[in-house]
Amino acid sequence: MIYRFDHYRLNTATQELHAGEELVELEPQVFALLVLLIENRERVVGKDELVSRIWRDRVVSDAAISSRVKSARKAVSDDGSAQRLIRTIHGVGFRFVGAVESAVAVDVAAPSRAVETSSDPTSMRPSIAVLPFAPSGDPALVSTMADAIPYDILVELSRLRWLFVTARASSFQFRPPVPSLEAVRAKLGVGYVLSGAVDVDGKRISVSVTLDDLKRGGVLWGDRYSGSVDDIHAVRERIVTAVVTALDLRIPGNEARHALATPENLDAWSAYHVGLHHMYRFDKEGNRQAAHYFNRAITLEPSFARAYAGLSFALFEDAFLRVTDDVPAAVTLARRYAEDGLNRDALDPFCNLVMGRALWLTGDHESSLPWLERAVTLNPSYAQGKYSRGLTEALIGATRDARGNADEAMQLSPLDPLLYGMFGVRALGHLGDGDLVEALPWAERAARAPRAHAFIALIAAVANQVNGETVKANGWVASARSRHPGISGADFLATFPFRDERMRGLMSQALRRLGL
């Protein structure tokens, strides 16, 4: 919804307030307070309701409430004396008294285009057909594998929830030699096709796969795998897992690239994929852009569970990276949007993941772990689920389990956007076990990985310090400060709330020696 008053425009979908054409920066709680007052402008909103709606019934002082109201007034050029827009009803609460015009939000990139909604947002998901593979070699084995491997891939892809997978009965009609990929698209109406070939030569089995983008033309991705026929079941499982994990990264990335090229024509799923693109930047501006596009997806499709989960993820990053001035508000909203996603699709692994991460922010690791475990149960190939579970285990002192989950995550997704975190969990696991020398290469590998943030650099600093490498340790501290000026040891320990006292002591002492 868009609300207009004076020369201001407040958009609840994008969570933005504009004064004319200028964006007004607002903390999440201040924005939420403005929305609450405007949407209930026909009455007085009491302090108890403010606490319930904005602070989720946490104990807050009158001073905190007054501070947020003051910030809201300042954002709309009002003050406590004039009370031109926000009026205080002493002893009762507050009321928005300005004249307001409201309208359904439309695509800000194309204001003349009406928003089209669908009762089923899944109808716009990217779609794929997995074809039977071409067999070559020993007929007794290869003919079975040529159907079994693509069928296993098809089953595992169906767990992803964001991807529409054509049923086997339809896609397996196109047996090699396939007439043409255009014929597949015309018959099945899919955007992507996965095809492949299985070759058995003596004791070796080789499988090659190709992913074609039918909407735009061309090969998007391909790879080749091989193994021993004597270990055929393990080879088959490894191939299926590798292919599914690769598609879980390649297709969303491709969708985001093409959506960014035509931002005026975004549907809900395109906006969602652009949100993912920005979400994996792991910085303040990336989180803001991600939230913008996830909100846009929700505006187009209010029942879109994954868009709510994306919002939760972006707010988690705001709190985790300490790039917001109101960490408690980000924590609260991360949980709220995780719940919104689960209410719309309780079986989506991503929705379960963000619920676990949101609880993790509160320090409630016992409640966090079951949600992360459920995410992996729903999708056993979910590398980010295994990584998140491993990080939680590292914090509570279950270091062996933490290292195991980090290893599995790395094997599942060697190009994952969160790969730096997987390396970091491995380092924390070794530090927790007292294997200081083993921790060092993992910590530095994490800090050098793409997208690694300032707190990962501090893990490398700590690992060097406890190994006596003071010069290198100070170098990593400088690197962290260049990315996050003012970063402190307290920030680090708030971001990584270690429950294991020995581990927390080790980290605290190292940070103090480094001047943090």
Short mmCIF file of C-alpha atoms in Angstrom, two decimals:
data_model
loop_
_atom_site.label_atom_id
_atom_site.label_comp_id
_atom_site.label_asym_id
_atom_site.label_seq_id
_atom_site.Cartn_x
_atom_site.Cartn_y
_atom_site.Cartn_z
CA MET A 1 0.00 0.00 0.00
CA ILE A 2 1.15 3.56 -0.72
CA TYR A 3 0.15 6.38 1.64
CA ARG A 4 0.58 10.04 0.61
CA PHE A 5 0.51 12.97 3.03
CA ASP A 6 2.00 16.45 2.69
CA HIS A 7 4.87 15.91 0.23
CA TYR A 8 5.62 12.43 1.59
CA ARG A 9 5.01 9.01 0.06
CA LEU A 10 5.17 5.92 2.29
CA ASN A 11 5.27 2.54 0.56
CA THR A 12 4.61 -0.45 2.84
CA ALA A 13 5.69 -2.92 0.15
CA THR A 14 9.16 -1.50 -0.35
CA GLN A 15 9.40 -0.22 3.25
CA GLU A 16 10.44 3.19 2.00
CA LEU A 17 9.48 6.77 2.86
CA HIS A 18 10.12 9.47 0.27
CA ALA A 19 10.02 13.24 0.74
CA GLY A 20 9.36 14.27 -2.82
CA GLU A 21 11.93 12.26 -4.76
CA GLU A 22 14.36 11.95 -1.85
CA LEU A 23 14.52 8.73 0.17
CA VAL A 24 14.24 9.28 3.93
CA GLU A 25 16.42 6.83 5.87
CA LEU A 26 14.45 5.13 8.66
CA GLU A 27 15.20 2.44 11.20
CA PRO A 28 12.81 -0.54 10.95
CA GLN A 29 11.01 0.23 14.22
CA VAL A 30 10.45 3.85 13.25
CA PHE A 31 9.04 2.83 9.88
CA ALA A 32 6.79 0.23 11.55
CA LEU A 33 5.56 2.85 14.01
CA LEU A 34 4.66 5.26 11.19
CA VAL A 35 2.77 2.53 9.36
CA LEU A 36 0.89 1.51 12.49
CA LEU A 37 -0.21 5.09 13.21
CA ILE A 38 -1.17 5.85 9.61
CA GLU A 39 -3.12 2.62 9.13
CA ASN A 40 -5.04 3.29 12.37
CA ARG A 41 -5.39 7.07 11.94
CA GLU A 42 -9.10 6.97 12.73
CA ARG A 43 -8.28 6.26 16.40
CA VAL A 44 -5.70 6.65 19.14
CA VAL A 45 -3.06 3.91 19.28
CA GLY A 46 -2.29 3.17 22.93
CA LYS A 47 1.18 2.54 24.36
CA ASP A 48 0.34 -1.07 25.14
CA GLU A 49 -0.57 -1.67 21.49
CA LEU A 50 2.66 0.02 20.37
CA VAL A 51 4.69 -2.29 22.58
CA SER A 52 2.75 -5.33 21.36
CA ARG A 53 3.01 -4.48 17.66
CA ILE A 54 6.44 -2.85 17.43
CA TRP A 55 8.38 -4.54 20.23
CA ARG A 56 6.48 -7.85 20.24
CA ASP A 57 5.60 -7.48 23.94
CA ARG A 58 9.20 -7.07 25.09
CA VAL A 59 9.69 -4.92 28.17
CA VAL A 60 10.56 -1.41 26.98
CA SER A 61 10.82 1.90 28.77
CA ASP A 62 8.71 4.99 28.17
CA ALA A 63 11.93 6.67 27.08
CA ALA A 64 12.39 4.09 24.30
CA ILE A 65 8.84 4.69 23.07
CA SER A 66 9.31 8.46 23.18
CA SER A 67 12.59 8.12 21.27
CA ARG A 68 10.92 6.20 18.43
CA VAL A 69 8.01 8.67 18.28
CA LYS A 70 10.49 11.56 18.20
CA SER A 71 12.36 9.89 15.30
CA ALA A 72 9.09 9.32 13.43
CA ARG A 73 8.15 12.97 13.86
CA LYS A 74 11.56 14.11 12.69
CA ALA A 75 11.29 11.92 9.58
CA VAL A 76 8.09 13.73 8.52
CA SER A 77 9.22 17.24 9.57
CA ASP A 78 7.08 17.28 12.70
CA ASP A 79 8.03 17.81 16.35
CA GLY A 80 6.61 17.47 19.85
CA SER A 81 5.56 21.12 19.98
CA ALA A 82 3.76 21.47 16.65
CA GLN A 83 2.38 17.89 16.54
CA ARG A 84 1.21 18.69 13.03
CA LEU A 85 1.01 15.04 11.96
CA ILE A 86 1.58 12.88 15.04
CA ARG A 87 -0.36 13.99 18.06
CA THR A 88 0.24 12.85 21.65
CA ILE A 89 -2.89 12.05 23.65
CA HIS A 90 -1.44 12.28 27.15
CA GLY A 91 -1.94 9.23 29.29
CA VAL A 92 -3.46 7.31 26.34
CA GLY A 93 -1.21 7.11 23.28
CA PHE A 94 -0.66 8.63 19.85
CA ARG A 95 -2.67 9.40 16.74
CA PHE A 96 -1.76 10.33 13.17
CA VAL A 97 -3.85 13.42 12.35
CA GLY A 98 -2.56 14.40 8.90
CA ALA A 99 -4.67 14.08 5.75
CA VAL A 100 -3.76 10.81 3.99
CA GLU A 101 -4.45 9.45 0.52
CA SER A 102 -3.94 5.73 -0.02
CA ALA A 103 -3.55 3.54 -3.08
CA VAL A 104 -2.56 -0.02 -3.93
CA ALA A 105 1.16 -0.14 -4.62
CA VAL A 106 2.22 -0.69 -8.22
CA ASP A 107 5.54 -1.53 -9.82
CA VAL A 108 7.66 1.57 -9.21
CA ALA A 109 9.60 0.94 -12.39
CA ALA A 110 6.43 0.99 -14.50
CA PRO A 111 3.77 3.10 -12.76
CA SER A 112 1.25 2.80 -15.56
CA ARG A 113 1.15 -0.99 -15.44
CA ALA A 114 -1.47 -2.52 -13.17
CA VAL A 115 -0.25 -5.17 -10.76
CA GLU A 116 -1.27 -8.64 -11.85
CA THR A 117 -1.74 -11.12 -9.06
CA SER A 118 -2.25 -14.83 -9.17
CA SER A 119 -3.84 -17.13 -6.65
CA ASP A 120 -0.90 -19.47 -7.21
CA PRO A 121 2.51 -17.79 -7.25
CA THR A 122 4.16 -21.14 -7.98
CA SER A 123 2.78 -20.93 -11.51
CA MET A 124 5.55 -18.46 -12.38
CA ARG A 125 8.42 -20.56 -11.05
CA PRO A 126 11.31 -21.42 -13.36
CA SER A 127 10.55 -24.78 -14.96
CA ILE A 128 12.69 -27.71 -16.05
CA ALA A 129 12.38 -31.05 -17.81
CA VAL A 130 14.89 -33.82 -17.04
CA LEU A 131 15.23 -36.10 -20.05
CA PRO A 132 16.39 -39.71 -20.06
CA PHE A 133 20.11 -39.90 -20.73
CA ALA A 134 21.68 -41.38 -23.86
CA PRO A 135 23.23 -44.82 -23.16
CA SER A 136 26.57 -46.05 -24.49
CA GLY A 137 28.50 -49.17 -23.60
CA ASP A 138 27.53 -52.31 -21.69
CA PRO A 139 23.75 -52.63 -22.32
CA ALA A 140 23.12 -54.59 -19.12
CA LEU A 141 24.21 -51.68 -16.94
CA VAL A 142 24.09 -48.55 -19.01
CA SER A 143 20.42 -48.79 -20.02
CA THR A 144 19.40 -48.92 -16.36
CA MET A 145 21.64 -46.01 -15.35
CA ALA A 146 20.47 -43.91 -18.30
CA ASP A 147 17.00 -43.85 -16.75
CA ALA A 148 17.88 -44.20 -13.06
CA ILE A 149 20.21 -41.21 -12.76
CA PRO A 150 17.91 -38.64 -14.43
CA TYR A 151 14.95 -40.02 -12.47
CA ASP A 152 16.87 -39.56 -9.19
CA ILE A 153 17.78 -36.02 -10.27
CA LEU A 154 14.13 -35.33 -11.06
CA VAL A 155 13.05 -36.52 -7.61
CA GLU A 156 15.67 -34.45 -5.80
CA LEU A 157 14.93 -31.34 -7.86
CA SER A 158 11.29 -31.58 -6.81
CA ARG A 159 12.40 -30.93 -3.21
CA LEU A 160 13.63 -27.44 -4.09
CA ARG A 161 10.13 -25.88 -4.05
CA TRP A 162 11.22 -22.88 -6.15
CA LEU A 163 11.52 -24.96 -9.32
CA PHE A 164 8.68 -26.55 -11.32
CA VAL A 165 9.78 -30.02 -12.45
CA THR A 166 7.94 -31.72 -15.27
CA ALA A 167 6.66 -35.18 -14.35
CA ARG A 168 8.63 -38.24 -15.46
CA ALA A 169 5.73 -39.50 -17.57
CA SER A 170 5.99 -36.36 -19.71
CA SER A 171 9.73 -35.73 -19.89
CA PHE A 172 10.72 -39.38 -20.42
CA GLN A 173 8.76 -39.43 -23.69
CA PHE A 174 11.75 -37.63 -25.20
CA ARG A 175 14.20 -40.48 -25.44
CA PRO A 176 17.44 -40.14 -27.39
CA PRO A 177 17.78 -39.11 -30.07
CA VAL A 178 15.66 -36.10 -29.05
CA PRO A 179 14.21 -34.37 -32.14
CA SER A 180 15.18 -30.88 -30.91
CA LEU A 181 15.15 -28.87 -27.72
CA GLU A 182 12.67 -26.51 -29.34
CA ALA A 183 10.32 -29.46 -29.72
CA VAL A 184 10.70 -30.17 -25.99
CA ARG A 185 9.83 -26.58 -25.17
CA ALA A 186 6.85 -26.58 -27.53
CA LYS A 187 5.52 -29.82 -26.03
CA LEU A 188 6.30 -29.26 -22.33
CA GLY A 189 6.44 -25.47 -22.08
CA VAL A 190 9.55 -25.48 -19.86
CA GLY A 191 12.31 -22.90 -19.61
CA TYR A 192 15.18 -25.33 -18.96
CA VAL A 193 16.13 -28.83 -20.06
CA LEU A 194 18.67 -31.13 -18.44
CA SER A 195 19.97 -33.83 -20.75
CA GLY A 196 22.94 -36.15 -20.56
CA ALA A 197 24.75 -39.31 -21.57
CA VAL A 198 25.94 -42.39 -19.67
CA ASP A 199 28.95 -44.35 -20.90
CA VAL A 200 30.30 -47.58 -19.43
CA ASP A 201 33.77 -48.60 -20.59
CA GLY A 202 35.07 -51.63 -18.77
CA LYS A 203 35.13 -50.80 -15.09
CA ARG A 204 34.54 -47.05 -15.54
CA ILE A 205 31.24 -45.24 -15.77
CA SER A 206 31.13 -41.67 -17.07
CA VAL A 207 28.17 -39.32 -17.01
CA SER A 208 28.02 -36.00 -18.85
CA VAL A 209 25.20 -33.51 -18.29
CA THR A 210 24.10 -30.32 -20.05
CA LEU A 211 21.67 -27.63 -18.90
CA ASP A 212 20.06 -25.66 -21.72
CA ASP A 213 18.20 -22.36 -21.36
CA LEU A 214 15.30 -22.79 -23.79
CA LYS A 215 13.83 -19.31 -23.36
CA ARG A 216 17.00 -17.50 -24.32
CA GLY A 217 18.93 -20.16 -26.16
CA GLY A 218 22.32 -21.67 -25.41
CA VAL A 219 23.98 -24.00 -22.95
CA LEU A 220 23.90 -22.58 -19.43
CA TRP A 221 26.05 -25.22 -17.75
CA GLY A 222 27.59 -28.62 -18.24
CA ASP A 223 29.87 -31.05 -16.42
CA ARG A 224 31.25 -34.57 -16.52
CA TYR A 225 31.50 -37.12 -13.72
CA SER A 226 33.12 -40.55 -13.52
CA GLY A 227 33.72 -43.40 -11.14
CA SER A 228 34.14 -47.12 -10.72
CA VAL A 229 31.40 -49.53 -11.78
CA ASP A 230 32.22 -51.55 -8.65
CA ASP A 231 31.02 -48.61 -6.57
CA ILE A 232 28.08 -47.77 -8.82
CA HIS A 233 25.57 -46.84 -6.11
CA ALA A 234 27.92 -44.36 -4.41
CA VAL A 235 28.87 -42.89 -7.80
CA ARG A 236 25.21 -42.54 -8.72
CA GLU A 237 24.42 -40.76 -5.44
CA ARG A 238 27.41 -38.43 -5.84
CA ILE A 239 26.41 -37.48 -9.39
CA VAL A 240 22.80 -36.79 -8.46
CA THR A 241 23.80 -34.62 -5.49
CA ALA A 242 26.37 -32.67 -7.52
CA VAL A 243 23.94 -31.98 -10.37
CA VAL A 244 21.07 -30.90 -8.12
CA THR A 245 23.33 -28.59 -6.09
CA ALA A 246 24.75 -27.05 -9.27
CA LEU A 247 21.26 -26.37 -10.65
CA ASP A 248 20.19 -24.87 -7.31
CA LEU A 249 22.85 -22.18 -7.92
CA ARG A 250 22.99 -21.88 -11.71
CA ILE A 251 19.31 -21.42 -12.51
CA PRO A 252 18.59 -18.70 -9.90
CA GLY A 253 21.76 -16.90 -10.96
CA ASN A 254 20.69 -17.02 -14.59
CA GLU A 255 17.18 -15.82 -13.73
CA ALA A 256 18.64 -12.89 -11.76
CA ARG A 257 21.00 -11.85 -14.57
CA HIS A 258 18.20 -11.68 -17.11
CA ALA A 259 15.81 -9.99 -14.68
CA LEU A 260 18.39 -7.27 -13.98
CA ALA A 261 18.61 -6.62 -17.72
CA THR A 262 14.86 -5.87 -17.91
CA PRO A 263 13.88 -4.46 -14.49
CA GLU A 264 10.72 -2.89 -15.89
CA ASN A 265 9.16 -6.30 -16.59
CA LEU A 266 9.71 -8.13 -13.31
CA ASP A 267 7.16 -10.66 -12.16
CA ALA A 268 7.20 -11.96 -8.59
CA TRP A 269 9.72 -14.74 -9.22
CA SER A 270 12.03 -12.45 -11.20
CA ALA A 271 11.96 -9.90 -8.38
CA TYR A 272 12.71 -12.69 -5.93
CA HIS A 273 15.76 -13.85 -7.90
CA VAL A 274 17.07 -10.28 -8.13
CA GLY A 275 16.61 -10.11 -4.35
CA LEU A 276 18.75 -13.23 -3.96
CA HIS A 277 21.43 -11.65 -6.15
CA HIS A 278 21.67 -8.65 -3.80
CA MET A 279 21.23 -10.73 -0.63
CA TYR A 280 24.48 -12.56 -1.32
CA ARG A 281 26.50 -9.34 -1.35
CA PHE A 282 26.62 -9.49 2.47
CA ASP A 283 26.74 -5.74 3.08
CA LYS A 284 24.35 -2.99 4.14
CA GLU A 285 23.47 -1.78 0.66
CA GLY A 286 23.05 -5.33 -0.61
CA ASN A 287 20.62 -6.05 2.23
CA ARG A 288 18.66 -2.89 1.46
CA GLN A 289 18.38 -3.74 -2.22
CA ALA A 290 17.44 -7.34 -1.40
CA ALA A 291 14.67 -6.18 0.92
CA HIS A 292 13.40 -3.84 -1.80
CA TYR A 293 13.05 -6.64 -4.34
CA PHE A 294 11.63 -9.16 -1.89
CA ASN A 295 9.02 -6.58 -0.91
CA ARG A 296 8.30 -6.02 -4.58
CA ALA A 297 7.74 -9.75 -5.03
CA ILE A 298 5.33 -9.75 -2.08
CA THR A 299 3.44 -6.82 -3.57
CA LEU A 300 2.98 -8.78 -6.77
CA GLU A 301 2.23 -12.06 -4.99
CA PRO A 302 1.19 -11.66 -1.32
CA SER A 303 1.18 -15.45 -0.82
CA PHE A 304 4.81 -15.83 -1.98
CA ALA A 305 6.43 -17.72 0.93
CA ARG A 306 10.00 -17.49 -0.33
CA ALA A 307 9.87 -13.70 -0.64
CA TYR A 308 9.05 -13.46 3.08
CA ALA A 309 11.91 -15.86 3.80
CA GLY A 310 14.22 -13.66 1.73
CA LEU A 311 13.22 -10.63 3.80
CA SER A 312 14.01 -12.60 6.95
CA PHE A 313 17.42 -13.55 5.55
CA ALA A 314 18.27 -9.93 4.65
CA LEU A 315 17.26 -8.70 8.12
CA PHE A 316 19.26 -11.51 9.70
CA GLU A 317 22.31 -10.24 7.82
CA ASP A 318 21.63 -6.67 9.04
CA ALA A 319 21.70 -7.92 12.63
CA PHE A 320 24.46 -10.50 12.20
CA LEU A 321 26.83 -8.08 10.45
CA ARG A 322 25.88 -5.22 12.82
CA VAL A 323 25.20 -2.89 9.88
CA THR A 324 22.04 -1.44 11.40
CA ASP A 325 21.69 1.00 14.29
CA ASP A 326 18.75 -1.00 15.63
CA VAL A 327 19.85 -4.61 15.93
CA PRO A 328 16.93 -5.66 18.20
CA ALA A 329 14.43 -4.40 15.62
CA ALA A 330 16.18 -6.35 12.85
CA VAL A 331 16.12 -9.48 15.04
CA THR A 332 12.40 -9.04 15.68
CA LEU A 333 11.57 -8.50 12.01
CA ALA A 334 13.77 -11.42 10.90
CA ARG A 335 11.67 -13.73 13.05
CA ARG A 336 8.38 -12.12 12.00
CA TYR A 337 9.08 -12.60 8.28
CA ALA A 338 10.35 -16.15 8.89
CA GLU A 339 7.01 -16.92 10.52
CA ASP A 340 5.19 -15.29 7.61
CA GLY A 341 7.05 -17.55 5.19
CA LEU A 342 6.33 -20.69 7.20
CA ASN A 343 2.66 -19.78 7.45
CA ARG A 344 2.54 -19.80 3.65
CA ASP A 345 4.69 -22.86 2.99
CA ALA A 346 5.81 -24.93 5.97
CA LEU A 347 7.55 -27.47 3.71
CA ASP A 348 9.92 -25.04 2.00
CA PRO A 349 13.50 -25.70 3.20
CA PHE A 350 14.41 -22.02 2.82
CA CYS A 351 11.54 -20.95 5.09
CA ASN A 352 12.66 -23.46 7.71
CA LEU A 353 16.27 -22.31 7.38
CA VAL A 354 15.48 -18.64 8.04
CA MET A 355 13.35 -19.58 11.04
CA GLY A 356 16.31 -21.41 12.51
CA ARG A 357 18.62 -18.49 11.77
CA ALA A 358 16.18 -15.99 13.26
CA LEU A 359 16.04 -17.96 16.52
CA TRP A 360 19.81 -18.29 16.40
CA LEU A 361 20.07 -14.48 16.60
CA THR A 362 18.31 -14.52 19.97
CA GLY A 363 20.81 -17.01 21.40
CA ASP A 364 18.15 -19.72 21.58
CA HIS A 365 20.30 -22.38 19.96
CA GLU A 366 18.24 -25.27 21.31
CA SER A 367 15.17 -23.97 19.49
CA SER A 368 17.19 -23.05 16.41
CA LEU A 369 18.67 -26.48 15.70
CA PRO A 370 15.39 -28.37 15.03
CA TRP A 371 14.43 -25.87 12.32
CA LEU A 372 17.84 -26.19 10.66
CA GLU A 373 17.63 -29.98 10.88
CA ARG A 374 14.15 -29.84 9.34
CA ALA A 375 15.48 -27.75 6.45
CA VAL A 376 18.05 -30.46 5.70
CA THR A 377 15.47 -33.22 6.10
CA LEU A 378 13.26 -31.51 3.54
CA ASN A 379 16.23 -31.16 1.17
CA PRO A 380 19.20 -33.44 2.00
CA SER A 381 21.31 -31.59 -0.59
CA TYR A 382 20.77 -28.22 1.12
CA ALA A 383 24.33 -27.02 1.69
CA GLN A 384 23.31 -23.80 3.42
CA GLY A 385 21.17 -25.80 5.82
CA LYS A 386 24.12 -28.00 6.76
CA TYR A 387 26.39 -24.96 7.09
CA SER A 388 23.95 -23.11 9.35
CA ARG A 389 23.55 -26.20 11.51
CA GLY A 390 27.34 -26.50 11.70
CA LEU A 391 27.75 -22.88 12.79
CA THR A 392 25.18 -23.34 15.53
CA GLU A 393 26.97 -26.49 16.71
CA ALA A 394 30.29 -24.63 16.78
CA LEU A 395 28.77 -22.02 19.10
CA ILE A 396 27.41 -24.56 21.58
CA GLY A 397 30.63 -26.58 21.65
CA ALA A 398 29.58 -29.54 19.47
CA THR A 399 32.73 -29.02 17.44
CA ARG A 400 33.00 -32.48 15.88
CA ASP A 401 29.46 -32.25 14.50
CA ALA A 402 30.18 -28.68 13.36
CA ARG A 403 33.20 -29.77 11.32
CA GLY A 404 31.28 -32.66 9.82
CA ASN A 405 28.43 -30.43 8.66
CA ALA A 406 30.88 -27.86 7.28
CA ASP A 407 32.63 -30.60 5.28
CA GLU A 408 29.34 -31.88 3.88
CA ALA A 409 28.27 -28.36 2.94
CA MET A 410 31.55 -27.75 1.10
CA GLN A 411 31.25 -31.03 -0.78
CA LEU A 412 27.65 -30.30 -1.74
CA SER A 413 28.23 -26.73 -2.92
CA PRO A 414 31.88 -25.87 -3.66
CA LEU A 415 30.83 -22.56 -5.30
CA ASP A 416 28.26 -21.55 -2.70
CA PRO A 417 27.86 -17.84 -1.83
CA LEU A 418 28.33 -18.86 1.81
CA LEU A 419 31.49 -20.86 1.17
CA TYR A 420 33.54 -18.42 3.28
CA GLY A 421 31.25 -19.27 6.21
CA MET A 422 31.77 -23.00 5.69
CA PHE A 423 35.54 -22.49 5.88
CA GLY A 424 34.99 -20.32 8.95
CA VAL A 425 32.99 -23.04 10.73
CA ARG A 426 35.82 -25.48 10.03
CA ALA A 427 38.25 -23.03 11.65
CA LEU A 428 35.99 -22.48 14.67
CA GLY A 429 35.61 -26.23 15.07
CA HIS A 430 39.38 -26.68 15.28
CA LEU A 431 39.77 -23.74 17.66
CA GLY A 432 37.09 -25.23 19.89
CA ASP A 433 38.95 -28.54 19.97
CA GLY A 434 42.26 -26.85 20.77
CA ASP A 435 43.71 -27.75 17.35
CA LEU A 436 45.15 -24.26 16.91
CA VAL A 437 47.55 -25.14 14.09
CA GLU A 438 44.80 -26.90 12.12
CA ALA A 439 42.52 -23.89 12.54
CA LEU A 440 44.90 -21.40 10.93
CA PRO A 441 44.74 -22.41 7.23
CA TRP A 442 40.94 -22.76 7.38
CA ALA A 443 40.57 -19.32 8.97
CA GLU A 444 42.75 -17.64 6.36
CA ARG A 445 41.02 -19.53 3.58
CA ALA A 446 37.70 -18.23 4.91
CA ALA A 447 38.91 -14.63 5.09
CA ARG A 448 40.25 -14.73 1.52
CA ALA A 449 37.13 -16.32 0.04
CA PRO A 450 34.77 -14.24 -2.12
CA ARG A 451 32.20 -12.16 -0.17
CA ALA A 452 33.91 -12.75 3.19
CA HIS A 453 32.91 -10.00 5.62
CA ALA A 454 34.78 -8.23 8.42
CA PHE A 455 33.92 -10.74 11.16
CA ILE A 456 35.44 -13.55 9.09
CA ALA A 457 38.65 -11.48 8.92
CA LEU A 458 38.60 -11.37 12.72
CA ILE A 459 38.45 -15.18 12.86
CA ALA A 460 41.65 -15.17 10.80
CA ALA A 461 43.11 -12.57 13.16
CA VAL A 462 42.33 -14.72 16.21
CA ALA A 463 43.69 -17.88 14.57
CA ASN A 464 46.97 -16.11 13.81
CA GLN A 465 47.20 -14.55 17.26
CA VAL A 466 46.81 -17.85 19.14
CA ASN A 467 49.46 -19.35 16.86
CA GLY A 468 51.93 -16.56 17.63
CA GLU A 469 51.65 -14.90 14.21
CA THR A 470 51.19 -11.38 15.59
CA VAL A 471 52.08 -9.47 12.42
CA LYS A 472 49.61 -11.45 10.32
CA ALA A 473 46.99 -11.16 13.04
CA ASN A 474 47.26 -7.37 13.05
CA GLY A 475 47.04 -7.38 9.27
CA TRP A 476 43.69 -9.16 9.44
CA VAL A 477 42.50 -6.72 12.11
CA ALA A 478 43.35 -3.86 9.74
CA SER A 479 41.49 -5.66 6.95
CA ALA A 480 38.42 -6.03 9.17
CA ARG A 481 38.52 -2.36 10.15
CA SER A 482 38.79 -1.27 6.54
CA ARG A 483 35.51 -3.06 5.84
CA HIS A 484 33.79 -2.24 9.13
CA PRO A 485 35.24 0.89 10.80
CA GLY A 486 34.86 0.80 14.55
CA ILE A 487 34.52 -2.99 14.72
CA SER A 488 35.20 -4.28 18.22
CA GLY A 489 35.70 -7.46 20.14
CA ALA A 490 32.29 -6.92 21.74
CA ASP A 491 30.75 -6.79 18.27
CA PHE A 492 32.46 -10.06 17.37
CA LEU A 493 31.25 -11.84 20.49
CA ALA A 494 27.73 -10.52 19.96
CA THR A 495 27.79 -11.82 16.38
CA PHE A 496 29.22 -15.17 17.51
CA PRO A 497 27.62 -15.75 20.96
CA PHE A 498 29.72 -18.74 22.05
CA ARG A 499 28.02 -20.85 24.69
CA ASP A 500 31.15 -22.89 25.38
CA GLU A 501 33.00 -20.98 28.11
CA ARG A 502 36.45 -22.26 27.15
CA MET A 503 35.95 -21.20 23.54
CA ARG A 504 34.55 -17.82 24.54
CA GLY A 505 37.52 -17.27 26.84
CA LEU A 506 39.99 -18.18 24.08
CA MET A 507 38.37 -15.76 21.64
CA SER A 508 38.00 -12.94 24.21
CA GLN A 509 41.64 -13.16 25.27
CA ALA A 510 42.91 -13.16 21.68
CA LEU A 511 40.74 -10.18 20.77
CA ARG A 512 41.96 -8.20 23.79
CA ARG A 513 45.58 -8.87 22.87
CA LEU A 514 44.81 -7.52 19.42
CA GLY A 515 43.46 -4.29 20.88
CA LEU A 516 39.83 -5.19 20.28
#
